[in-house]
Each structure stands twice: as C-alpha cells, then as structure tokens.
Amino acid sequence: MLDARRLVWPDYVGNSMYMTLGNLELSPACGLLFLNWKDGHSLQITGTARVNWDPDEAATVPGAKRLIEFTSDCVIQIDHASPLSWTLGEYFRHNPPTTRPDCGAPPAVSQLHRS
C-alpha cells in the first residue's frame, strides 16, 4: 500500500507474453477481485493501473522485473457473494517472504482446499 487509494505489486518472469501489461499500456482501466474463501465475501476494486518499467525501482523487490502501480476509484464489498467455502492448505513454496517486519506471514498465494 502506498496510501489509502494506491497500491503497488511486483511483476515476475512468467511466460514472456506480457499480454496483461501490454493491455495496461493501451488502456489503464483495471479491476481487481479478492475472494475471502473462508466466508465467501468478495472485494471488487476498480481503477487504473500503470506499469513502472524502471529497472532500478523494480530492483527494490527481489526477483521483480517491473512494478505495477494501481489507483482505486471504486471499492465494492459483497458479503457472502459465494456459497463456496475453502481453507488454506499451505503457502505456495515460491511465494516471496515479506521484507516488512510488521506484515507477519507472507501474503497468501496459496493452494486452497475445498472444505
């Protein structure tokens, strides 16, 4: 989180297709969807995103090639949006650890198991 409306995340080497990043270069409109699998809640965030291609700034995050900067315009939370319920099995083994001591466990890029 950069502030109340802006967040940034790293982009890592993937399949070398860059389609999403290319789409953002053509149109910065962007939406994010976060699902709370325990309770079935959803959080929808719409706004704009831009790719920060500066390699020096990306180098501040281990392994990152670029940074994506997102600014939200609208946030909608829907309680019980999904009747499905899941529990966290374990964290993905390649999930990078946080470098901030106040963040606790790494963010859950997880393998989910349906309960």
Coordinates of C-alpha atoms in Angstrom, one line a residue:
M1 CA 0.0 0.0 0.0
L2 CA 1.3 3.4 -1.0
D3 CA -1.6 5.3 0.6
A4 CA -5.4 4.9 1.1
R5 CA -6.0 4.6 -2.7
R6 CA -2.8 3.3 -4.2
L7 CA -1.0 0.0 -4.1
V8 CA 1.9 -1.5 -6.0
W9 CA 2.9 -5.1 -6.7
P10 CA 5.9 -6.7 -8.4
D11 CA 5.8 -8.5 -11.7
Y12 CA 7.9 -11.5 -12.1
V13 CA 9.2 -13.5 -15.1
G14 CA 6.2 -15.6 -16.4
N15 CA 5.5 -16.9 -19.8
S16 CA 7.1 -13.9 -21.6
M17 CA 3.8 -13.0 -23.2
Y18 CA 3.3 -9.6 -21.4
M19 CA -0.3 -9.5 -22.6
T20 CA -1.8 -8.0 -19.5
L21 CA 1.0 -5.5 -19.2
G22 CA 0.5 -4.6 -22.9
N23 CA -3.2 -4.2 -22.3
L24 CA -2.5 -1.8 -19.5
E25 CA -0.2 0.2 -21.8
L26 CA -3.1 0.6 -24.3
S27 CA -5.8 1.1 -21.7
P28 CA -5.1 1.7 -18.0
A29 CA -8.6 0.6 -16.8
C30 CA -8.1 -2.2 -14.4
G31 CA -10.1 -4.3 -11.9
L32 CA -9.0 -6.5 -9.0
L33 CA -11.1 -9.2 -7.4
F34 CA -10.2 -10.6 -3.9
L35 CA -12.1 -13.5 -2.6
N36 CA -12.4 -14.4 1.1
W37 CA -12.8 -18.2 0.7
K38 CA -13.5 -18.7 4.4
D39 CA -16.7 -16.6 4.5
G40 CA -17.5 -16.3 0.7
H41 CA -17.1 -12.5 0.7
S42 CA -15.7 -10.6 -2.3
L43 CA -13.9 -7.3 -2.6
Q44 CA -14.0 -5.7 -6.1
I45 CA -11.7 -2.8 -6.8
T46 CA -11.8 -0.8 -10.0
G47 CA -9.4 1.9 -11.1
T48 CA -6.4 2.5 -13.2
A49 CA -3.0 0.8 -13.4
R50 CA 0.3 1.7 -14.9
V51 CA 3.4 -0.4 -15.5
N52 CA 6.6 1.1 -14.0
W53 CA 9.3 -0.1 -16.3
D54 CA 12.2 1.4 -14.4
P55 CA 14.6 -1.5 -13.6
D56 CA 16.1 0.4 -10.7
E57 CA 12.8 0.7 -8.9
A58 CA 11.9 -3.0 -9.7
A59 CA 15.3 -4.0 -8.2
T60 CA 14.0 -2.9 -4.8
V61 CA 11.9 -6.1 -4.8
P62 CA 13.9 -9.3 -5.1
G63 CA 13.2 -11.0 -8.4
A64 CA 10.9 -8.4 -9.8
K65 CA 11.2 -7.2 -13.4
R66 CA 8.6 -4.4 -13.2
L67 CA 6.2 -2.8 -10.8
I68 CA 2.5 -2.3 -11.4
E69 CA 1.0 0.8 -9.7
F70 CA -2.7 0.7 -9.1
T71 CA -5.0 3.6 -8.1
S72 CA -8.5 2.7 -7.0
D73 CA -11.6 4.6 -8.0
C74 CA -14.3 2.4 -6.6
V75 CA -14.4 -0.4 -3.9
I76 CA -17.3 -2.8 -3.5
Q77 CA -17.5 -5.5 -0.9
I78 CA -20.2 -8.1 -1.2
D79 CA -20.7 -10.3 1.9
H80 CA -21.4 -14.0 1.2
A81 CA -21.0 -13.5 -2.6
S82 CA -20.1 -17.1 -3.0
P83 CA -21.6 -20.1 -1.2
L84 CA -18.3 -22.0 -1.5
S85 CA -16.0 -22.4 1.5
W86 CA -12.3 -23.2 1.4
T87 CA -9.5 -23.4 3.9
L88 CA -5.8 -22.6 3.4
G89 CA -3.7 -25.7 2.9
E90 CA -0.2 -24.1 2.8
Y91 CA 1.6 -21.2 1.3
F92 CA 2.9 -21.5 -2.2
R93 CA 6.6 -22.5 -2.0
H94 CA 7.8 -19.8 -4.3
N95 CA 5.9 -17.0 -2.6
P96 CA 8.5 -14.4 -1.7
P97 CA 8.7 -13.5 2.0
T98 CA 7.7 -10.1 3.1
T99 CA 10.6 -7.7 3.8
R100 CA 8.5 -5.7 6.3
P101 CA 8.6 -6.9 9.9
D102 CA 5.1 -5.6 10.7
C103 CA 3.4 -7.8 8.0
G104 CA 3.6 -11.2 9.7
A105 CA 3.2 -14.2 7.5
P106 CA 3.8 -13.9 3.7
P107 CA 0.7 -13.0 1.6
A108 CA -1.4 -16.0 0.8
V109 CA -0.7 -17.0 -2.7
S110 CA -1.9 -20.3 -1.7
Q111 CA -3.0 -23.8 -2.6
L112 CA -6.6 -23.8 -1.5
H113 CA -8.5 -26.9 -0.4
R114 CA -12.3 -27.1 -0.6
S115 CA -13.9 -27.8 2.8

